Coordinates of N, CA and C in Angstrom, one line a residue:
X299 N 37.2 18.2 -41.7 CA 36.6 18.9 -40.6 C 35.6 18.0 -39.9
X300 N 34.7 17.3 -40.7 CA 33.7 16.5 -40.1 C 34.3 15.3 -39.4
X301 N 35.4 14.8 -39.9 CA 36.1 13.6 -39.2 C 36.6 14.1 -37.8
X302 N 37.2 15.3 -37.8 CA 37.7 15.8 -36.5 C 36.6 16.0 -35.5
X303 N 35.5 16.5 -36.0 CA 34.4 16.8 -35.1 C 33.8 15.4 -34.6
X304 N 33.8 14.4 -35.5 CA 33.3 13.1 -35.0 C 34.2 12.5 -34.0
X305 N 35.5 12.6 -34.2 CA 36.5 12.0 -33.2 C 36.4 12.8 -31.9
X306 N 36.2 14.1 -31.9 CA 36.1 14.8 -30.7 C 34.8 14.4 -29.9
X307 N 33.7 14.2 -30.6 CA 32.5 13.8 -29.9 C 32.6 12.4 -29.4
X308 N 33.3 11.5 -30.1 CA 33.5 10.2 -29.6 C 34.4 10.2 -28.4
X309 N 35.4 11.0 -28.3 CA 36.3 11.0 -27.1 C 35.5 11.5 -25.9
X310 N 34.7 12.6 -26.1 CA 33.9 13.1 -25.0 C 32.9 12.1 -24.5
X311 N 32.3 11.4 -25.4 CA 31.3 10.4 -25.0 C 31.9 9.3 -24.2
X312 N 33.1 8.8 -24.7 CA 33.8 7.7 -24.0 C 34.2 8.2 -22.6
X313 N 34.6 9.5 -22.5 CA 35.1 10.0 -21.2 C 33.9 10.1 -20.2
X314 N 32.7 10.5 -20.7 CA 31.6 10.6 -19.8 C 31.1 9.3 -19.4
X315 N 31.2 8.3 -20.3 CA 30.8 6.9 -19.9 C 31.8 6.4 -18.8
X316 N 33.0 6.7 -18.9 CA 34.0 6.2 -17.9 C 33.8 6.8 -16.6
X317 N 33.2 8.0 -16.6 CA 33.0 8.7 -15.3 C 31.6 8.6 -14.8
X318 N 30.8 7.6 -15.2 CA 29.5 7.4 -14.8 C 29.3 7.2 -13.3
X319 N 28.4 8.0 -12.7 CA 28.2 7.8 -11.3 C 26.7 7.7 -11.1
X320 N 26.3 7.3 -9.9 CA 24.9 7.1 -9.5 C 24.3 8.5 -9.3
X321 N 23.2 8.7 -10.0 CA 22.5 10.0 -9.8 C 21.5 9.8 -8.7
X322 N 21.7 10.6 -7.6 CA 20.8 10.5 -6.5 C 20.3 11.9 -6.1
X323 N 19.1 12.0 -5.6 CA 18.7 13.3 -5.1 C 19.6 13.8 -4.0
X324 N 19.7 15.1 -3.8 CA 20.5 15.7 -2.7 C 20.0 15.3 -1.4
X325 N 20.9 15.1 -0.4 CA 20.5 14.9 1.0 C 19.9 13.5 1.2
X326 N 19.9 12.6 0.2 CA 19.5 11.2 0.3 C 20.7 10.3 0.6
X327 N 20.7 9.7 1.7 CA 21.9 8.8 2.0 C 22.0 7.6 1.1
X328 N 23.2 7.2 0.8 CA 23.4 6.1 -0.1 C 23.1 4.8 0.7
X329 N 22.7 3.8 0.0 CA 22.6 2.4 0.6 C 24.1 2.0 0.9
X330 N 24.2 0.9 1.6 CA 25.5 0.4 1.8 C 25.5 -1.1 2.3
X331 N 26.6 -1.7 2.1 CA 26.8 -3.1 2.6 C 27.9 -3.1 3.6
X332 N 27.8 -3.9 4.7 CA 28.9 -4.1 5.6 C 29.3 -5.6 5.5
X333 N 30.5 -5.8 5.2 CA 31.0 -7.2 5.0 C 31.5 -7.7 6.4
X334 N 31.6 -9.1 6.5 CA 32.0 -9.7 7.7 C 33.4 -9.2 8.1
X335 N 34.2 -8.7 7.2 CA 35.5 -8.2 7.4 C 35.4 -6.8 8.1
X336 N 34.2 -6.2 8.1 CA 34.1 -4.8 8.7 C 34.1 -3.8 7.6
X337 N 34.4 -4.1 6.4 CA 34.5 -3.1 5.3 C 33.0 -2.7 4.9
X338 N 32.9 -1.4 4.8 CA 31.6 -0.8 4.4 C 31.7 -0.2 3.0
X339 N 30.8 -0.6 2.1 CA 30.8 -0.2 0.7 C 29.5 0.6 0.4
X340 N 29.6 1.8 -0.1 CA 28.4 2.6 -0.4 C 28.0 2.4 -1.9
X341 N 26.7 2.6 -2.1 CA 26.2 2.6 -3.5 C 24.7 2.3 -3.5
X342 N 24.2 1.6 -4.5 CA 22.8 1.2 -4.6 C 22.7 -0.3 -4.4
X343 N 22.0 -0.7 -3.4 CA 21.9 -2.2 -3.0 C 20.6 -2.8 -3.6
X344 N 20.8 -4.0 -4.1 CA 19.6 -4.8 -4.5 C 19.7 -6.2 -3.9
X345 N 18.6 -6.6 -3.3 CA 18.6 -8.0 -2.7 C 17.4 -8.8 -3.1
X346 N 16.5 -8.1 -3.8 CA 15.2 -8.8 -4.2 C 14.8 -8.4 -5.6
X347 N 14.4 -9.4 -6.3 CA 13.9 -9.2 -7.7 C 12.4 -9.3 -7.8
X348 N 11.8 -8.3 -8.2 CA 10.3 -8.3 -8.3 C 10.0 -8.6 -9.8
X349 N 9.4 -9.7 -10.1 CA 9.1 -10.1 -11.4 C 7.6 -10.3 -11.6
X350 N 7.2 -10.2 -12.9 CA 5.7 -10.3 -13.2 C 5.3 -11.8 -12.9
X351 N 6.1 -12.7 -13.3 CA 5.8 -14.1 -13.2 C 6.4 -14.8 -12.0
X352 N 7.6 -14.3 -11.6 CA 8.4 -14.9 -10.5 C 9.2 -13.8 -9.8
X353 N 9.0 -13.6 -8.5 CA 9.8 -12.8 -7.6 C 10.7 -13.7 -6.8
X354 N 11.9 -13.2 -6.5 CA 12.9 -14.0 -5.8 C 13.9 -13.1 -5.1
X355 N 14.5 -13.7 -4.0 CA 15.6 -13.1 -3.4 C 16.9 -13.4 -4.2
X356 N 17.7 -12.5 -4.4 CA 19.0 -12.8 -5.1 C 19.8 -13.7 -4.3
X357 N 20.5 -14.6 -5.0 CA 21.5 -15.5 -4.3 C 22.7 -14.8 -3.7
X358 N 23.0 -13.6 -4.4 CA 24.1 -12.8 -3.9 C 23.5 -11.3 -3.7
X359 N 24.0 -10.6 -2.7 CA 23.6 -9.2 -2.5 C 24.3 -8.4 -3.6
X360 N 23.6 -7.6 -4.3 CA 24.2 -6.8 -5.4 C 24.3 -5.3 -5.0
X361 N 25.4 -4.7 -5.5 CA 25.6 -3.3 -5.2 C 26.2 -2.7 -6.5
X362 N 25.7 -1.5 -6.8 CA 26.3 -0.7 -7.8 C 26.9 0.5 -7.1
X363 N 28.3 0.6 -7.1 CA 29.0 1.6 -6.3 C 28.8 3.0 -6.9
X364 N 29.4 3.9 -6.2 CA 29.2 5.3 -6.6 C 29.8 5.7 -8.0
X365 N 30.7 4.8 -8.5 CA 31.3 5.0 -9.8 C 30.6 4.2 -10.9
X366 N 29.4 3.5 -10.5 CA 28.7 2.8 -11.5 C 29.2 1.4 -11.7
X367 N 30.1 0.9 -10.9 CA 30.6 -0.4 -11.0 C 29.7 -1.4 -10.3
X368 N 29.3 -2.5 -11.0 CA 28.4 -3.4 -10.4 C 29.2 -4.5 -9.7
X369 N 28.8 -4.9 -8.5 CA 29.5 -5.9 -7.7 C 28.4 -6.8 -7.1
X370 N 28.8 -8.0 -6.7 CA 27.9 -8.8 -5.9 C 28.7 -9.6 -4.9
X371 N 28.0 -9.9 -3.8 CA 28.7 -10.5 -2.6 C 27.9 -11.7 -2.1
X372 N 28.6 -12.8 -1.8 CA 27.9 -14.0 -1.3 C 27.2 -13.6 0.0
X373 N 26.0 -14.1 0.2 CA 25.2 -13.7 1.4 C 26.0 -14.0 2.7
X374 N 26.8 -15.1 2.7 CA 27.5 -15.4 3.9 C 28.6 -14.5 4.2
X375 N 29.0 -13.7 3.2 CA 30.1 -12.7 3.4 C 29.6 -11.3 3.9
X376 N 28.2 -11.2 4.0 CA 27.6 -9.9 4.3 C 27.1 -10.0 5.7
X377 N 27.5 -9.0 6.5 CA 27.1 -8.9 7.9 C 25.7 -8.1 8.0
X378 N 25.6 -7.1 7.2 CA 24.3 -6.3 7.1 C 24.4 -5.5 5.9
X379 N 23.2 -5.0 5.5 CA 23.1 -4.0 4.4 C 22.0 -3.0 4.7
X380 N 22.0 -1.9 4.1 CA 21.1 -0.8 4.3 C 20.4 -0.5 2.9
X381 N 19.1 -0.5 2.9 CA 18.3 -0.1 1.7 C 17.2 0.9 2.1
X382 N 17.2 2.0 1.4 CA 16.2 3.0 1.6 C 16.0 3.4 3.1
X383 N 17.2 3.5 3.8 CA 17.2 3.9 5.1 C 17.0 2.9 6.2
X384 N 16.7 1.6 5.8 CA 16.5 0.5 6.7 C 17.7 -0.4 6.7
X385 N 18.1 -0.8 7.9 CA 19.2 -1.8 8.1 C 18.6 -3.2 8.0
X386 N 19.3 -4.1 7.3 CA 18.9 -5.5 7.3 C 20.1 -6.2 7.9
X387 N 19.9 -6.9 9.0 CA 21.0 -7.6 9.7 C 20.9 -9.1 9.6
X388 N 22.1 -9.7 9.3 CA 22.2 -11.1 9.1 C 22.0 -11.9 10.4
X389 N 21.1 -12.9 10.5 CA 21.0 -13.8 11.6 C 20.9 -15.2 11.1
X390 N 21.5 -16.1 11.8 CA 21.3 -17.6 11.5 C 20.3 -18.1 12.4
X391 N 19.1 -18.6 11.9 CA 18.0 -18.9 12.7 C 17.5 -20.3 12.5
X392 N 17.1 -20.9 13.5 CA 16.3 -22.2 13.5 C 14.9 -21.9 13.9
X393 N 14.0 -22.3 13.1 CA 12.5 -22.2 13.4 C 12.1 -23.3 14.3
X394 N 11.5 -23.0 15.5 CA 11.0 -24.0 16.4 C 9.5 -23.7 16.6
X395 N 8.7 -24.7 16.3 CA 7.2 -24.6 16.4 C 6.7 -25.6 17.5
X396 N 6.0 -25.1 18.4 CA 5.5 -25.9 19.5 C 3.9 -25.9 19.4
X397 N 3.3 -27.1 19.8 CA 1.9 -27.2 19.8 C 1.3 -26.8 21.1
X398 N 0.1 -26.2 21.0 CA -0.7 -25.9 22.2 C 0.0 -25.1 23.3
X399 N 0.7 -24.1 22.9 CA 1.4 -23.2 23.9 C 0.8 -21.8 23.9
X400 N 0.7 -21.2 25.0 CA 0.2 -19.9 25.2 C -1.2 -19.7 24.6
X401 N -2.0 -20.8 24.6 CA -3.4 -20.7 24.1 C -3.5 -20.7 22.6
X402 N -2.4 -20.9 21.9 CA -2.4 -21.0 20.4 C -2.1 -22.4 20.0
X403 N -2.8 -22.7 18.8 CA -2.6 -24.1 18.3 C -1.1 -24.3 17.9
X404 N -0.5 -23.3 17.3 CA 0.9 -23.4 16.9 C 1.6 -22.2 17.5
X405 N 2.8 -22.4 18.0 CA 3.5 -21.3 18.6 C 5.0 -21.4 18.1
X406 N 5.4 -20.3 17.4 CA 6.7 -20.4 16.7 C 7.7 -19.4 17.3
X407 N 9.0 -19.9 17.4 CA 10.1 -19.0 17.8 C 11.2 -19.2 16.8
X408 N 12.0 -18.2 16.6 CA 13.1 -18.2 15.8 C 14.4 -18.1 16.6
X409 N 15.1 -19.2 16.8 CA 16.3 -19.2 17.7 C 17.6 -18.9 16.9
X410 N 18.4 -18.1 17.5 CA 19.7 -17.8 16.9 C 20.6 -19.0 17.1
X411 N 21.1 -19.5 16.0 CA 22.0 -20.8 16.0 C 23.0 -20.8 14.9
X412 N 24.2 -21.2 15.2 CA 25.2 -21.3 14.2 C 24.9 -22.2 13.0
X413 N 24.1 -23.2 13.3 CA 23.7 -24.2 12.2 C 22.3 -23.9 11.6
X414 N 21.8 -22.7 11.8 CA 20.5 -22.3 11.3 C 20.6 -21.8 9.9
X415 N 19.5 -21.3 9.4 CA 19.4 -20.8 8.0 C 19.5 -19.2 8.1
X416 N 20.4 -18.7 7.2 CA 20.6 -17.3 7.2 C 19.4 -16.5 6.7
X417 N 19.1 -15.5 7.5 CA 18.0 -14.5 7.2 C 18.5 -13.1 7.4
X418 N 18.1 -12.2 6.6 CA 18.4 -10.8 6.8 C 17.1 -10.1 7.3
X419 N 17.2 -9.8 8.6 CA 16.0 -9.2 9.3 C 16.0 -7.7 9.1
X420 N 14.9 -7.1 8.8 CA 14.8 -5.7 8.7 C 14.6 -5.1 10.1
X421 N 15.5 -4.2 10.4 CA 15.5 -3.6 11.7 C 14.5 -2.4 11.7
X422 N 13.4 -2.5 12.5 CA 12.5 -1.4 12.6 C 12.9 -0.5 13.8
X423 N 13.2 -1.0 14.9 CA 13.7 -0.2 16.0 C 14.5 -1.1 17.0
X424 N 15.5 -0.5 17.7 CA 16.3 -1.2 18.6 C 16.2 -0.6 20.0
X425 N 16.2 -1.5 21.0 CA 16.0 -1.1 22.4 C 16.1 -2.3 23.3
X426 N 15.7 -2.1 24.5 CA 15.6 -3.3 25.4 C 14.7 -4.4 24.8
X427 N 13.6 -3.9 24.2 CA 12.7 -4.7 23.3 C 12.9 -4.2 21.9
X428 N 13.4 -5.0 21.0 CA 13.7 -4.6 19.6 C 12.6 -5.2 18.7
X429 N 12.4 -4.5 17.6 CA 11.4 -4.8 16.6 C 12.0 -5.0 15.3
X430 N 11.8 -6.2 14.7 CA 12.3 -6.5 13.4 C 11.2 -7.0 12.5
X431 N 11.5 -7.2 11.2 CA 10.6 -7.8 10.3 C 11.3 -8.9 9.5
X432 N 10.6 -10.1 9.4 CA 11.1 -11.2 8.6 C 10.4 -11.2 7.3
X433 N 11.1 -11.1 6.2 CA 10.5 -11.0 4.9 C 10.5 -12.4 4.2
X434 N 9.4 -12.6 3.4 CA 9.4 -13.8 2.5 C 8.5 -13.5 1.3
X435 N 8.6 -14.4 0.3 CA 7.8 -14.2 -0.9 C 6.5 -15.1 -0.9
X436 N 5.4 -14.4 -1.0 CA 4.1 -15.1 -1.1 C 4.0 -15.5 -2.6
X437 N 4.2 -16.8 -2.9 CA 4.2 -17.2 -4.3 C 2.8 -17.3 -4.8
X438 N 1.8 -17.2 -4.0 CA 0.4 -17.2 -4.5 C 0.1 -15.9 -5.3
X439 N 0.6 -14.8 -4.8 CA 0.4 -13.5 -5.5 C 1.7 -12.8 -5.9
X440 N 2.8 -13.5 -5.6 CA 4.1 -13.1 -6.1 C 4.6 -11.8 -5.4
X441 N 4.1 -11.5 -4.2 CA 4.4 -10.3 -3.5 C 5.5 -10.6 -2.4
X442 N 6.2 -9.5 -2.0 CA 7.1 -9.6 -0.9 C 6.3 -9.3 0.4
X443 N 6.2 -10.2 1.3 CA 5.5 -10.1 2.5 C 6.4 -10.0 3.7
X444 N 5.9 -9.7 4.9 CA 6.7 -9.6 6.1 C 5.9 -9.9 7.3
X445 N 6.5 -10.3 8.4 CA 5.9 -10.4 9.7 C 6.8 -9.8 10.7
X446 N 6.1 -9.1 11.7 CA 6.9 -8.4 12.7 C 7.4 -9.4 13.8
X447 N 8.6 -9.3 14.2 CA 9.2 -10.1 15.3 C 9.7 -9.1 16.4
X448 N 9.7 -9.6 17.6 CA 10.2 -8.9 18.7 C 11.3 -9.7 19.5
X449 N 12.2 -9.1 20.1 CA 13.3 -9.8 20.9 C 13.8 -8.9 22.0
X450 N 13.9 -9.5 23.2 CA 14.5 -8.8 24.3 C 16.0 -8.9 24.2
X451 N 16.7 -7.9 24.7 CA 18.2 -7.9 24.6 C 18.8 -9.2 25.1
X452 N 18.3 -9.7 26.2 CA 19.0 -10.9 26.9 C 18.6 -12.2 26.2
X453 N 17.6 -12.2 25.3 CA 17.2 -13.5 24.7 C 17.9 -13.8 23.4
X454 N 18.0 -15.1 23.1 CA 18.7 -15.5 21.9 C 17.6 -16.0 20.9
X455 N 16.4 -15.5 21.0 CA 15.4 -15.9 20.0 C 14.4 -14.7 19.8
X456 N 13.7 -14.8 18.7 CA 12.7 -13.8 18.3 C 11.3 -14.5 18.4
X457 N 10.3 -13.8 18.6 CA 8.9 -14.4 18.6 C 8.1 -13.6 17.5
X458 N 7.3 -14.2 16.7 CA 6.4 -13.5 15.8 C 5.4 -12.7 16.7
X459 N 5.2 -11.5 16.3 CA 4.4 -10.6 17.1 C 3.1 -10.1 16.4
X460 N 2.9 -10.6 15.2 CA 1.8 -10.2 14.4 C 0.9 -11.4 13.9
X461 N -0.4 -11.1 13.7 CA -1.2 -12.1 13.1 C -1.3 -11.8 11.6
X462 N -2.2 -12.6 10.9 CA -2.3 -12.5 9.5 C -2.9 -11.1 9.0
X463 N -3.4 -10.3 10.0 CA -4.0 -9.0 9.6 C -2.9 -7.9 10.0
X464 N -1.7 -8.3 10.2 CA -0.6 -7.4 10.6 C -0.9 -6.6 11.8
X465 N -1.7 -7.2 12.7 CA -2.0 -6.6 14.0 C -1.3 -7.5 15.1
X466 N -1.3 -7.0 16.3 CA -0.6 -7.7 17.4 C -1.2 -9.1 17.7
X467 N -0.3 -10.1 17.8 CA -0.7 -11.4 18.2 C -0.8 -11.4 19.7
X468 N -1.9 -11.1 20.2 CA -2.1 -10.7 21.6 C -1.6 -11.7 22.6
X469 N -2.0 -13.0 22.5 CA -1.6 -14.0 23.5 C -0.1 -14.2 23.5
X470 N 0.5 -14.3 22.4 CA 1.9 -14.6 22.3 C 2.7 -13.4 22.9
X471 N 2.4 -12.2 22.5 CA 3.1 -11.0 22.9 C 2.9 -10.8 24.4
X472 N 1.6 -10.9 24.9 CA 1.4 -10.8 26.3 C 2.2 -11.8 27.1
X473 N 2.2 -13.0 26.7 CA 3.0 -14.0 27.4 C 4.5 -13.7 27.4
X474 N 5.0 -13.2 26.3 CA 6.4 -12.9 26.2 C 6.8 -11.7 27.1
X475 N 5.8 -10.8 27.3 CA 6.1 -9.6 28.1 C 5.5 -9.7 29.5
X476 N 5.6 -10.9 30.1 CA 5.1 -11.2 31.4 C 5.8 -10.4 32.5
X477 N 7.0 -9.8 32.2 CA 7.7 -9.0 33.1 C 7.2 -7.6 33.2
X478 N 6.2 -7.3 32.4 CA 5.6 -5.9 32.4 C 4.1 -6.0 32.4
X479 N 3.5 -6.1 33.6 CA 2.1 -6.2 33.8 C 1.3 -5.0 33.1
X480 N 2.0 -3.8 33.1 CA 1.3 -2.6 32.5 C 1.1 -2.8 31.0
X481 N 2.1 -3.4 30.3 CA 1.9 -3.7 28.9 C 0.9 -4.8 28.7
X482 N 0.9 -5.8 29.5 CA -0.1 -6.9 29.4 C -1.5 -6.3 29.6
X483 N -1.7 -5.4 30.5 CA -3.0 -4.8 30.7 C -3.5 -4.1 29.5
X484 N -2.6 -3.3 28.9 CA -3.0 -2.5 27.7 C -3.3 -3.4 26.5
X485 N -2.5 -4.5 26.4 CA -2.8 -5.4 25.4 C -4.2 -6.0 25.5
X486 N -4.5 -6.4 26.8 CA -5.8 -7.0 27.1 C -6.9 -6.1 26.8
X487 N -6.7 -4.8 27.1 CA -7.7 -3.8 26.9 C -7.8 -3.2 25.5
X488 N -7.0 -3.8 24.6 CA -6.9 -3.4 23.2 C -6.5 -1.9 23.0
X489 N -5.6 -1.5 23.9 CA -5.1 -0.1 23.7 C -4.0 -0.1 22.6
X490 N -3.5 -1.2 22.3 CA -2.5 -1.3 21.2 C -3.1 -2.1 20.0
X491 N -2.8 -1.6 18.8 CA -3.2 -2.3 17.6 C -2.0 -2.9 16.8
X492 N -0.9 -2.1 16.9 CA 0.2 -2.5 16.1 C 1.4 -2.8 17.0
X493 N 2.4 -3.5 16.4 CA 3.5 -4.0 17.2 C 4.4 -2.8 17.7
X494 N 4.6 -1.8 16.8 CA 5.5 -0.7 17.2 C 4.9 0.0 18.4
X495 N 3.6 0.0 18.6 CA 3.1 0.7 19.8 C 3.4 -0.1 21.1
X496 N 3.4 -1.4 21.0 CA 3.8 -2.2 22.2 C 5.3 -2.0 22.5
X497 N 6.1 -2.0 21.5 CA 7.5 -1.9 21.6 C 7.9 -0.5 22.2
X498 N 7.3 0.6 21.7 CA 7.5 1.9 22.2 C 7.1 2.0 23.7
X499 N 6.0 1.4 24.1 CA 5.5 1.5 25.4 C 6.5 0.7 26.4
X500 N 6.8 -0.5 26.0 CA 7.7 -1.3 26.8 C 9.0 -0.6 27.0
X501 N 9.6 -0.1 26.0 CA 11.0 0.6 26.2 C 10.9 1.8 27.0
X502 N 9.8 2.5 27.0 CA 9.6 3.7 27.8 C 9.2 3.5 29.3
X503 N 8.5 2.4 29.5 CA 7.8 2.2 30.8 C 8.2 0.9 31.6
X504 N 8.9 0.0 30.9 CA 9.1 -1.3 31.5 C 10.5 -1.7 31.7
X505 N 11.4 -0.8 31.6 CA 12.9 -1.1 31.8 C 13.3 -1.0 33.3

């Protein structure tokens, strides 16, 4: 009798293991990956490893699908992915830094180029003026950091829109938005503190 009960419990355990799924709260959308083929795969996405001694971006984008199967994809094969409700879109970028431009000692732009370095930019908002974040690892404190970028629809480059205090880089943003004197005036008068405020104003008033 004990042997039969043991075998029954073993069969049930193996069955439950084979049917393992991701446990998620109700009404919480799944992460997903979109491949360059157009295929969209749902599950739990991981792209960054936070470690006590060393944090790093994974060399391959990882996904645990809804059946608990673990998969990984070469970054070049991924068009975009979504984590915690935010889209991360793949761009191939060349960093161009110019001296003594716009009243700044160094002025950087990130140009979209086929021979550039692949980055997954976090999409904060999309519009005539779009807002993104470029993430990197600060190896001094082992943290994931980011800087806000902005880009007009017609341009093939992004400009950094934040300073080291995560506030608006006033001279660079004002120069970039020269087509909108109203936004420039508000920047000069310190009506805006954060990038999203400038982006919202531009998209509502400067199109």
